[in-house]
């Protein structure tokens, strides 16, 4: 399609207009990752939650590592790219050997279809729990990363602060890793 | 965004041009289902494979139930719609209680990135094994549905007939349900 | 090993003494099933909870379908046998195509090691969500089967009535099938 | 039950007689682990197979990390103990955040019930793929650890050398992590 243009340094990236148009046509594929610290037996000791300015409300909100899968980009690459984007280059995420997500999260523009919503789009996110072993240094739009115990993370006050209804997703993740109680 | 237009009877459907354009921008989300017949203990007795004209090669090829997730469409609805489209209205598919796929299948336009490829697009498919209990009556472009035992379905000759490298996907499905041997 | 004895009509069953002795030696393998009713898209509409006399406390308690895997008995057979024992012969449980449990539940005799405990033994249970399509008619020691919506079943009062800490297991099951909210 | 005896330094271990007797009464719970080396994106680069003297045939056979879950022992502890027993103290296995196995392997004393058999007992094994990041130094009865690529490990000659029919289990593991092709 392109012709005499300089090769796109970021293939897969879209202009604002193209992204907006595409969001009106198809569900947009995302990956989401909940960073965790594990003890030597693999049990979750801490959950990492990002605090960032919400695009939708203009207020602060907690969130997970999250981003689009770009055109031509393998899921593992998308996961790693977004983990590095949100946690910095020294987080050393350990991607799991299998890419089956713990759940598939469906976000609809209209609130109420599912517990999850995203005013911008119909998004479908493959959701993972990812162990990180290094130092996290959030950058870009994330202001802060907080490490909470599973019990702290599951407190109603924290669940309610999660953007787009992701409190339910966090509960699903903690249930999956046996860290509910 | 829309205004005084008549409501679209098929929201989510795109024109050929829009679909083509969108395929160049983002990975397209699919659901795929491998229909099976189970015995009373839930063990796979038979696997249903569709025989259809391949869009890519113009020849006949075997395939699974497969289709796009439309804009605004929940995954379960997309699964059921595509099962009915390919197996007819009396197949009575029993969707599983959880929507975690047995694998996430990544198709790239360029052969060789993964074992799976799709000349038309970068597609990401949530892949399921779905029990059907009724009579299947393939319609539309599917010419025939064959029921094979897992052993028959895993024969090299059959695996090689599966479109787009889906032989690997069938092996993964049979491994998941313990029907490899 | 056996010789001229009459064939055992219930191979796998143990005398009280043998069971007691074995419980002191090895973890005892169980299967547990949470019966559910699904809508046409596979979503959980109702959860079946048994009300039965608790062996440990002498009081009434809610529980799941549960039972030992006998010596020589395949897991699927054990699941079906226990479903029929607790739900009657016309429940028509639909065992899933794969036998991967949604979680592995560990019960220890000492409370507090995990949220789950069983005063009689160290038990390890493979836990499943199983759709039932027929009429349930609990028999034996189960006095009653109640069908609750996921929301009702997740109420604190109900979770607390579940025997041996199984409230956590029910939350994990509902998280797995996306019925938390 | 015990009284004035010295505390058992290895609670959970049984005498030969007790183990033999117990094996005739109940299925014995095992954990099995297939050690793998992952690349930076989590993809399996190598699979570790143990070569050891087979208890059943007196010949050499390939196998996985494998061992009983002892009375009172959590599954994660059993997994780690057996990984250290078979791979040495510097293997640094990374146990996954969730303990859902990729499959539940059923071994029966009589060949043919399932593809898996164990002449000694009815065993039920929770099977895992476990990433190791350190140096492996097999000890005890394991003579050697070989690292093979998934392709090499899936060769018929290798699958056939796996003890007790575990070739099927290796195929299931590779299918689960998307390393079949």
mmCIF file of N, CA, C and O in Angstrom, chain C residues 12 14 17-29 68-76 99-104 106 108-109 113 121-122 124 126 128, chain D residues 1 12 14 17-19 21-29 68-76 99-104 106 108-109 113 121-122 124 126 128:
data_model
loop_
_atom_site.group_PDB
_atom_site.id
_atom_site.type_symbol
_atom_site.label_atom_id
_atom_site.label_comp_id
_atom_site.label_asym_id
_atom_site.label_seq_id
_atom_site.Cartn_x
_atom_site.Cartn_y
_atom_site.Cartn_z
ATOM 1 N N UNK C 12 -11.651 -51.537 45.730
ATOM 2 C CA UNK C 12 -11.353 -50.138 45.975
ATOM 3 C C UNK C 12 -11.929 -49.665 47.293
ATOM 4 O O UNK C 12 -11.417 -48.738 47.898
ATOM 5 N N UNK C 14 -12.541 -49.783 51.225
ATOM 6 C CA UNK C 14 -11.683 -50.226 52.313
ATOM 7 C C UNK C 14 -12.517 -50.352 53.582
ATOM 8 O O UNK C 14 -13.526 -49.665 53.751
ATOM 9 N N UNK C 17 -11.001 -49.688 59.345
ATOM 10 C CA UNK C 17 -9.644 -49.732 59.885
ATOM 11 C C UNK C 17 -8.618 -49.425 58.801
ATOM 12 O O UNK C 17 -7.689 -48.627 59.008
ATOM 13 N N UNK C 18 -8.791 -50.056 57.642
ATOM 14 C CA UNK C 18 -7.834 -49.832 56.549
ATOM 15 C C UNK C 18 -7.834 -48.371 56.110
ATOM 16 O O UNK C 18 -6.789 -47.782 55.835
ATOM 17 N N UNK C 19 -9.031 -47.777 56.029
ATOM 18 C CA UNK C 19 -9.121 -46.383 55.591
ATOM 19 C C UNK C 19 -8.434 -45.465 56.611
ATOM 20 O O UNK C 19 -7.655 -44.580 56.244
ATOM 21 N N UNK C 20 -8.705 -45.729 57.881
ATOM 22 C CA UNK C 20 -8.093 -44.943 58.962
ATOM 23 C C UNK C 20 -6.571 -45.027 58.878
ATOM 24 O O UNK C 20 -5.869 -44.016 58.949
ATOM 25 N N UNK C 21 -6.086 -46.256 58.701
ATOM 26 C CA UNK C 21 -4.642 -46.474 58.650
ATOM 27 C C UNK C 21 -4.032 -45.785 57.437
ATOM 28 O O UNK C 21 -2.974 -45.145 57.522
ATOM 29 N N UNK C 22 -4.713 -45.878 56.313
ATOM 30 C CA UNK C 22 -4.207 -45.288 55.070
ATOM 31 C C UNK C 22 -4.194 -43.768 55.159
ATOM 32 O O UNK C 22 -3.276 -43.112 54.670
ATOM 33 N N UNK C 23 -5.217 -43.219 55.820
ATOM 34 C CA UNK C 23 -5.279 -41.766 56.001
ATOM 35 C C UNK C 23 -4.100 -41.219 56.799
ATOM 36 O O UNK C 23 -3.796 -40.030 56.714
ATOM 37 N N UNK C 24 -3.477 -42.073 57.593
ATOM 38 C CA UNK C 24 -2.313 -41.622 58.345
ATOM 39 C C UNK C 24 -1.025 -41.751 57.556
ATOM 40 O O UNK C 24 0.034 -41.334 58.019
ATOM 41 N N UNK C 25 -1.107 -42.331 56.354
ATOM 42 C CA UNK C 25 0.112 -42.620 55.593
ATOM 43 C C UNK C 25 0.331 -41.761 54.354
ATOM 44 O O UNK C 25 1.467 -41.415 54.032
ATOM 45 N N UNK C 26 -0.732 -41.513 53.621
ATOM 46 C CA UNK C 26 -0.592 -40.800 52.342
ATOM 47 C C UNK C 26 -1.732 -39.800 52.175
ATOM 48 O O UNK C 26 -2.795 -39.962 52.783
ATOM 49 N N UNK C 27 -1.512 -38.783 51.342
ATOM 50 C CA UNK C 27 -2.648 -37.919 51.005
ATOM 51 C C UNK C 27 -3.684 -38.739 50.239
ATOM 52 O O UNK C 27 -3.332 -39.578 49.413
ATOM 53 N N UNK C 28 -4.948 -38.476 50.525
ATOM 54 C CA UNK C 28 -6.034 -39.240 49.909
ATOM 55 C C UNK C 28 -6.593 -38.430 48.746
ATOM 56 O O UNK C 28 -6.915 -37.252 48.901
ATOM 57 N N UNK C 29 -6.706 -39.082 47.593
ATOM 58 C CA UNK C 29 -7.135 -38.385 46.380
ATOM 59 C C UNK C 29 -8.657 -38.332 46.275
ATOM 60 O O UNK C 29 -9.334 -39.354 46.341
ATOM 61 N N UNK C 68 -13.956 -39.970 47.252
ATOM 62 C CA UNK C 68 -12.639 -40.529 47.013
ATOM 63 C C UNK C 68 -12.532 -41.104 45.616
ATOM 64 O O UNK C 68 -13.516 -41.607 45.063
ATOM 65 N N UNK C 69 -11.335 -41.069 45.052
ATOM 66 C CA UNK C 69 -11.025 -41.868 43.877
ATOM 67 C C UNK C 69 -10.573 -43.226 44.395
ATOM 68 O O UNK C 69 -9.626 -43.314 45.188
ATOM 69 N N UNK C 70 -11.251 -44.278 43.980
ATOM 70 C CA UNK C 70 -10.938 -45.613 44.502
ATOM 71 C C UNK C 70 -9.734 -46.215 43.785
ATOM 72 O O UNK C 70 -9.361 -45.791 42.692
ATOM 73 N N UNK C 71 -9.149 -47.215 44.421
ATOM 74 C CA UNK C 71 -8.018 -47.910 43.812
ATOM 75 C C UNK C 71 -8.454 -48.532 42.489
ATOM 76 O O UNK C 71 -9.445 -49.255 42.434
ATOM 77 N N UNK C 72 -7.745 -48.202 41.436
ATOM 78 C CA UNK C 72 -8.052 -48.768 40.125
ATOM 79 C C UNK C 72 -9.100 -48.004 39.344
ATOM 80 O O UNK C 72 -9.413 -48.348 38.204
ATOM 81 N N UNK C 73 -9.641 -46.949 39.943
ATOM 82 C CA UNK C 73 -10.747 -46.224 39.313
ATOM 83 C C UNK C 73 -10.241 -45.008 38.537
ATOM 84 O O UNK C 73 -9.553 -44.152 39.100
ATOM 85 N N UNK C 74 -10.586 -44.891 37.254
ATOM 86 C CA UNK C 74 -10.224 -43.678 36.505
ATOM 87 C C UNK C 74 -10.932 -42.450 37.087
ATOM 88 O O UNK C 74 -12.019 -42.566 37.661
ATOM 89 N N UNK C 75 -10.320 -41.300 36.910
ATOM 90 C CA UNK C 75 -10.868 -40.066 37.481
ATOM 91 C C UNK C 75 -12.259 -39.756 36.928
ATOM 92 O O UNK C 75 -13.163 -39.366 37.663
ATOM 93 N N UNK C 76 -12.437 -39.953 35.622
ATOM 94 C CA UNK C 76 -13.752 -39.676 35.044
ATOM 95 C C UNK C 76 -14.834 -40.562 35.661
ATOM 96 O O UNK C 76 -15.963 -40.114 35.892
ATOM 97 N N UNK C 99 -9.825 -33.257 31.425
ATOM 98 C CA UNK C 99 -9.932 -33.494 32.866
ATOM 99 C C UNK C 99 -8.983 -32.618 33.670
ATOM 100 O O UNK C 99 -8.665 -32.916 34.822
ATOM 101 N N UNK C 100 -8.519 -31.533 33.091
ATOM 102 C CA UNK C 100 -7.728 -30.587 33.858
ATOM 103 C C UNK C 100 -8.672 -29.874 34.824
ATOM 104 O O UNK C 100 -9.646 -29.263 34.398
ATOM 105 N N UNK C 101 -8.420 -29.977 36.127
ATOM 106 C CA UNK C 101 -9.315 -29.323 37.090
ATOM 107 C C UNK C 101 -9.133 -27.815 37.061
ATOM 108 O O UNK C 101 -8.103 -27.329 36.603
ATOM 109 N N UNK C 102 -10.151 -27.067 37.537
ATOM 110 C CA UNK C 102 -9.934 -25.611 37.600
ATOM 111 C C UNK C 102 -8.979 -25.264 38.727
ATOM 112 O O UNK C 102 -8.293 -24.252 38.680
ATOM 113 N N UNK C 103 -8.909 -26.121 39.740
ATOM 114 C CA UNK C 103 -7.847 -25.992 40.738
ATOM 115 C C UNK C 103 -7.637 -27.326 41.429
ATOM 116 O O UNK C 103 -8.450 -28.241 41.305
ATOM 117 N N UNK C 104 -6.515 -27.430 42.125
ATOM 118 C CA UNK C 104 -6.230 -28.589 42.957
ATOM 119 C C UNK C 104 -6.362 -28.118 44.394
ATOM 120 O O UNK C 104 -5.642 -27.217 44.820
ATOM 121 N N UNK C 106 -6.166 -28.486 48.387
ATOM 122 C CA UNK C 106 -5.396 -29.217 49.384
ATOM 123 C C UNK C 106 -6.001 -29.013 50.766
ATOM 124 O O UNK C 106 -6.033 -27.895 51.270
ATOM 125 N N UNK C 108 -5.780 -29.990 54.757
ATOM 126 C CA UNK C 108 -4.904 -30.545 55.779
ATOM 127 C C UNK C 108 -5.685 -30.746 57.073
ATOM 128 O O UNK C 108 -6.663 -30.030 57.332
ATOM 129 N N UNK C 109 -5.252 -31.726 57.880
ATOM 130 C CA UNK C 109 -5.971 -31.978 59.139
ATOM 131 C C UNK C 109 -5.852 -30.800 60.100
ATOM 132 O O UNK C 109 -6.757 -30.546 60.899
ATOM 133 N N UNK C 113 -3.132 -24.276 57.518
ATOM 134 C CA UNK C 113 -2.069 -24.490 56.524
ATOM 135 C C UNK C 113 -2.507 -23.908 55.181
ATOM 136 O O UNK C 113 -1.762 -23.205 54.513
ATOM 137 N N UNK C 121 -8.161 -36.028 57.665
ATOM 138 C CA UNK C 121 -7.124 -36.490 56.755
ATOM 139 C C UNK C 121 -6.454 -35.355 55.989
ATOM 140 O O UNK C 121 -6.941 -34.234 55.966
ATOM 141 N N UNK C 122 -5.329 -35.707 55.366
ATOM 142 C CA UNK C 122 -4.733 -34.877 54.316
ATOM 143 C C UNK C 122 -5.353 -35.345 53.001
ATOM 144 O O UNK C 122 -5.102 -36.453 52.544
ATOM 145 N N UNK C 124 -6.303 -34.401 48.860
ATOM 146 C CA UNK C 124 -6.033 -33.569 47.690
ATOM 147 C C UNK C 124 -7.160 -33.820 46.706
ATOM 148 O O UNK C 124 -7.383 -34.949 46.276
ATOM 149 N N UNK C 126 -9.166 -32.920 43.129
ATOM 150 C CA UNK C 126 -9.245 -32.317 41.806
ATOM 151 C C UNK C 126 -10.641 -31.720 41.697
ATOM 152 O O UNK C 126 -11.635 -32.433 41.825
ATOM 153 N N UNK C 128 -13.762 -29.593 39.905
ATOM 154 C CA UNK C 128 -14.366 -29.331 38.597
ATOM 155 C C UNK C 128 -15.685 -28.577 38.737
ATOM 156 O O UNK C 128 -16.384 -28.709 39.740
ATOM 157 N N UNK D 1 -1.043 -41.673 67.283
ATOM 158 C CA UNK D 1 -0.769 -43.100 67.260
ATOM 159 C C UNK D 1 0.607 -43.438 67.829
ATOM 160 O O UNK D 1 0.707 -44.262 68.722
ATOM 161 N N UNK D 12 5.995 -38.817 56.756
ATOM 162 C CA UNK D 12 5.493 -38.974 55.396
ATOM 163 C C UNK D 12 6.178 -40.140 54.696
ATOM 164 O O UNK D 12 5.596 -40.746 53.805
ATOM 165 N N UNK D 14 7.377 -43.897 54.297
ATOM 166 C CA UNK D 14 6.788 -45.151 54.763
ATOM 167 C C UNK D 14 7.811 -46.270 54.627
ATOM 168 O O UNK D 14 8.693 -46.217 53.780
ATOM 169 N N UNK D 17 7.100 -52.152 53.616
ATOM 170 C CA UNK D 17 5.862 -52.900 53.816
ATOM 171 C C UNK D 17 4.645 -51.981 53.785
ATOM 172 O O UNK D 17 3.648 -52.263 53.115
ATOM 173 N N UNK D 18 4.744 -50.867 54.503
ATOM 174 C CA UNK D 18 3.613 -49.934 54.543
ATOM 175 C C UNK D 18 3.301 -49.381 53.153
ATOM 176 O O UNK D 18 2.140 -49.244 52.760
ATOM 177 N N UNK D 19 4.341 -49.052 52.405
ATOM 178 C CA UNK D 19 4.134 -48.499 51.073
ATOM 179 C C UNK D 19 3.461 -49.539 50.174
ATOM 180 O O UNK D 19 2.503 -49.233 49.454
ATOM 181 N N UNK D 21 1.619 -52.055 51.075
ATOM 182 C CA UNK D 21 0.244 -52.259 51.514
ATOM 183 C C UNK D 21 -0.644 -51.111 51.038
ATOM 184 O O UNK D 21 -1.763 -51.323 50.548
ATOM 185 N N UNK D 22 -0.125 -49.893 51.166
ATOM 186 C CA UNK D 22 -0.907 -48.716 50.790
ATOM 187 C C UNK D 22 -1.170 -48.685 49.288
ATOM 188 O O UNK D 22 -2.253 -48.306 48.836
ATOM 189 N N UNK D 23 -0.167 -49.114 48.531
ATOM 190 C CA UNK D 23 -0.329 -49.162 47.073
ATOM 191 C C UNK D 23 -1.446 -50.102 46.634
ATOM 192 O O UNK D 23 -1.944 -49.972 45.511
ATOM 193 N N UNK D 24 -1.784 -51.045 47.466
ATOM 194 C CA UNK D 24 -2.881 -51.956 47.126
ATOM 195 C C UNK D 24 -4.239 -51.405 47.526
ATOM 196 O O UNK D 24 -5.269 -52.003 47.225
ATOM 197 N N UNK D 25 -4.228 -50.256 48.210
ATOM 198 C CA UNK D 25 -5.487 -49.740 48.766
ATOM 199 C C UNK D 25 -6.026 -48.494 48.074
ATOM 200 O O UNK D 25 -7.240 -48.339 47.937
ATOM 201 N N UNK D 26 -5.142 -47.568 47.740
ATOM 202 C CA UNK D 26 -5.597 -46.279 47.187
ATOM 203 C C UNK D 26 -4.680 -45.856 46.050
ATOM 204 O O UNK D 26 -3.528 -46.288 45.971
ATOM 205 N N UNK D 27 -5.186 -44.984 45.177
ATOM 206 C CA UNK D 27 -4.278 -44.396 44.185
ATOM 207 C C UNK D 27 -3.253 -43.538 44.907
ATOM 208 O O UNK D 27 -3.587 -42.856 45.878
ATOM 209 N N UNK D 28 -2.012 -43.590 44.437
ATOM 210 C CA UNK D 28 -0.924 -42.862 45.081
ATOM 211 C C UNK D 28 -0.684 -41.564 44.315
ATOM 212 O O UNK D 28 -0.547 -41.572 43.094
ATOM 213 N N UNK D 29 -0.649 -40.453 45.052
ATOM 214 C CA UNK D 29 -0.527 -39.133 44.425
ATOM 215 C C UNK D 29 0.934 -38.779 44.154
ATOM 216 O O UNK D 29 1.764 -38.807 45.057
ATOM 217 N N UNK D 68 6.517 -39.000 44.858
ATOM 218 C CA UNK D 68 5.290 -39.018 45.642
ATOM 219 C C UNK D 68 5.075 -37.711 46.372
ATOM 220 O O UNK D 68 6.022 -37.048 46.778
ATOM 221 N N UNK D 69 3.805 -37.360 46.573
ATOM 222 C CA UNK D 69 3.456 -36.311 47.524
ATOM 223 C C UNK D 69 3.323 -36.997 48.878
ATOM 224 O O UNK D 69 2.538 -37.938 49.026
ATOM 225 N N UNK D 70 4.103 -36.564 49.860
ATOM 226 C CA UNK D 70 4.094 -37.223 51.164
ATOM 227 C C UNK D 70 2.908 -36.761 52.008
ATOM 228 O O UNK D 70 2.313 -35.717 51.756
ATOM 229 N N UNK D 71 2.595 -37.560 53.012
ATOM 230 C CA UNK D 71 1.524 -37.202 53.934
ATOM 231 C C UNK D 71 1.859 -35.872 54.608
ATOM 232 O O UNK D 71 2.935 -35.711 55.182
ATOM 233 N N UNK D 72 0.938 -34.929 54.497
ATOM 234 C CA UNK D 72 1.140 -33.626 55.129
ATOM 235 C C UNK D 72 1.922 -32.630 54.291
ATOM 236 O O UNK D 72 2.110 -31.485 54.709
ATOM 237 N N UNK D 73 2.359 -33.050 53.128
ATOM 238 C CA UNK D 73 3.223 -32.189 52.317
ATOM 239 C C UNK D 73 2.407 -31.408 51.274
ATOM 240 O O UNK D 73 1.688 -32.016 50.477
ATOM 241 N N UNK D 74 2.537 -30.092 51.240
ATOM 242 C CA UNK D 74 1.862 -29.324 50.177
ATOM 243 C C UNK D 74 2.434 -29.682 48.808
ATOM 244 O O UNK D 74 3.601 -30.076 48.694
ATOM 245 N N UNK D 75 1.632 -29.512 47.784
ATOM 246 C CA UNK D 75 2.037 -29.895 46.431
ATOM 247 C C UNK D 75 3.251 -29.096 45.971
ATOM 248 O O UNK D 75 4.180 -29.639 45.379
ATOM 249 N N UNK D 76 3.268 -27.801 46.267
ATOM 250 C CA UNK D 76 4.419 -26.991 45.854
ATOM 251 C C UNK D 76 5.714 -27.491 46.511
ATOM 252 O O UNK D 76 6.776 -27.498 45.886
ATOM 253 N N UNK D 99 -1.033 -23.596 40.507
ATOM 254 C CA UNK D 99 -0.677 -25.018 40.579
ATOM 255 C C UNK D 99 -1.625 -25.901 39.783
ATOM 256 O O UNK D 99 -1.710 -27.102 40.010
ATOM 257 N N UNK D 100 -2.347 -25.319 38.850
ATOM 258 C CA UNK D 100 -3.159 -26.142 37.959
ATOM 259 C C UNK D 100 -2.210 -26.876 37.016
ATOM 260 O O UNK D 100 -1.425 -26.251 36.306
ATOM 261 N N UNK D 101 -2.238 -28.209 37.013
ATOM 262 C CA UNK D 101 -1.319 -28.953 36.142
ATOM 263 C C UNK D 101 -1.752 -28.847 34.685
ATOM 264 O O UNK D 101 -2.905 -28.535 34.403
ATOM 265 N N UNK D 102 -0.810 -29.086 33.751
ATOM 266 C CA UNK D 102 -1.251 -29.077 32.349
ATOM 267 C C UNK D 102 -2.071 -30.315 32.038
ATOM 268 O O UNK D 102 -2.901 -30.306 31.151
ATOM 269 N N UNK D 103 -1.845 -31.386 32.792
ATOM 270 C CA UNK D 103 -2.746 -32.537 32.710
ATOM 271 C C UNK D 103 -2.628 -33.345 33.987
ATOM 272 O O UNK D 103 -1.707 -33.160 34.784
ATOM 273 N N UNK D 104 -3.602 -34.231 34.190
ATOM 274 C CA UNK D 104 -3.563 -35.187 35.293
ATOM 275 C C UNK D 104 -3.292 -36.552 34.660
ATOM 276 O O UNK D 104 -4.075 -37.017 33.837
ATOM 277 N N UNK D 106 -2.819 -40.523 34.643
ATOM 278 C CA UNK D 106 -3.301 -41.685 35.389
ATOM 279 C C UNK D 106 -2.528 -42.923 34.950
ATOM 280 O O UNK D 106 -2.603 -43.337 33.800
ATOM 281 N N UNK D 108 -1.981 -46.956 35.531
ATOM 282 C CA UNK D 108 -2.591 -48.147 36.118
ATOM 283 C C UNK D 108 -1.605 -49.309 36.068
ATOM 284 O O UNK D 108 -0.731 -49.355 35.185
ATOM 285 N N UNK D 109 -1.731 -50.245 37.008
ATOM 286 C CA UNK D 109 -0.798 -51.382 37.023
ATOM 287 C C UNK D 109 -0.959 -52.265 35.777
ATOM 288 O O UNK D 109 0.001 -52.883 35.324
ATOM 289 N N UNK D 113 -5.084 -49.683 30.044
ATOM 290 C CA UNK D 113 -6.235 -48.901 30.512
ATOM 291 C C UNK D 113 -6.110 -47.467 30.006
ATOM 292 O O UNK D 113 -7.052 -46.885 29.495
ATOM 293 N N UNK D 121 1.792 -49.888 40.818
ATOM 294 C CA UNK D 121 0.721 -49.186 41.522
ATOM 295 C C UNK D 121 -0.240 -48.471 40.584
ATOM 296 O O UNK D 121 0.035 -48.285 39.408
ATOM 297 N N UNK D 122 -1.375 -48.056 41.157
ATOM 298 C CA UNK D 122 -2.252 -47.073 40.544
ATOM 299 C C UNK D 122 -1.766 -45.713 41.038
ATOM 300 O O UNK D 122 -1.892 -45.394 42.222
ATOM 301 N N UNK D 124 -1.628 -41.412 40.387
ATOM 302 C CA UNK D 124 -2.206 -40.239 39.728
ATOM 303 C C UNK D 124 -1.218 -39.104 39.906
ATOM 304 O O UNK D 124 -0.885 -38.740 41.036
ATOM 305 N N UNK D 126 0.041 -35.188 39.082
ATOM 306 C CA UNK D 126 -0.179 -33.827 38.615
ATOM 307 C C UNK D 126 1.068 -33.442 37.833
ATOM 308 O O UNK D 126 2.177 -33.469 38.371
ATOM 309 N N UNK D 128 3.488 -31.011 35.441
ATOM 310 C CA UNK D 128 3.836 -29.604 35.230
ATOM 311 C C UNK D 128 5.014 -29.456 34.271
ATOM 312 O O UNK D 128 5.865 -30.335 34.180
#
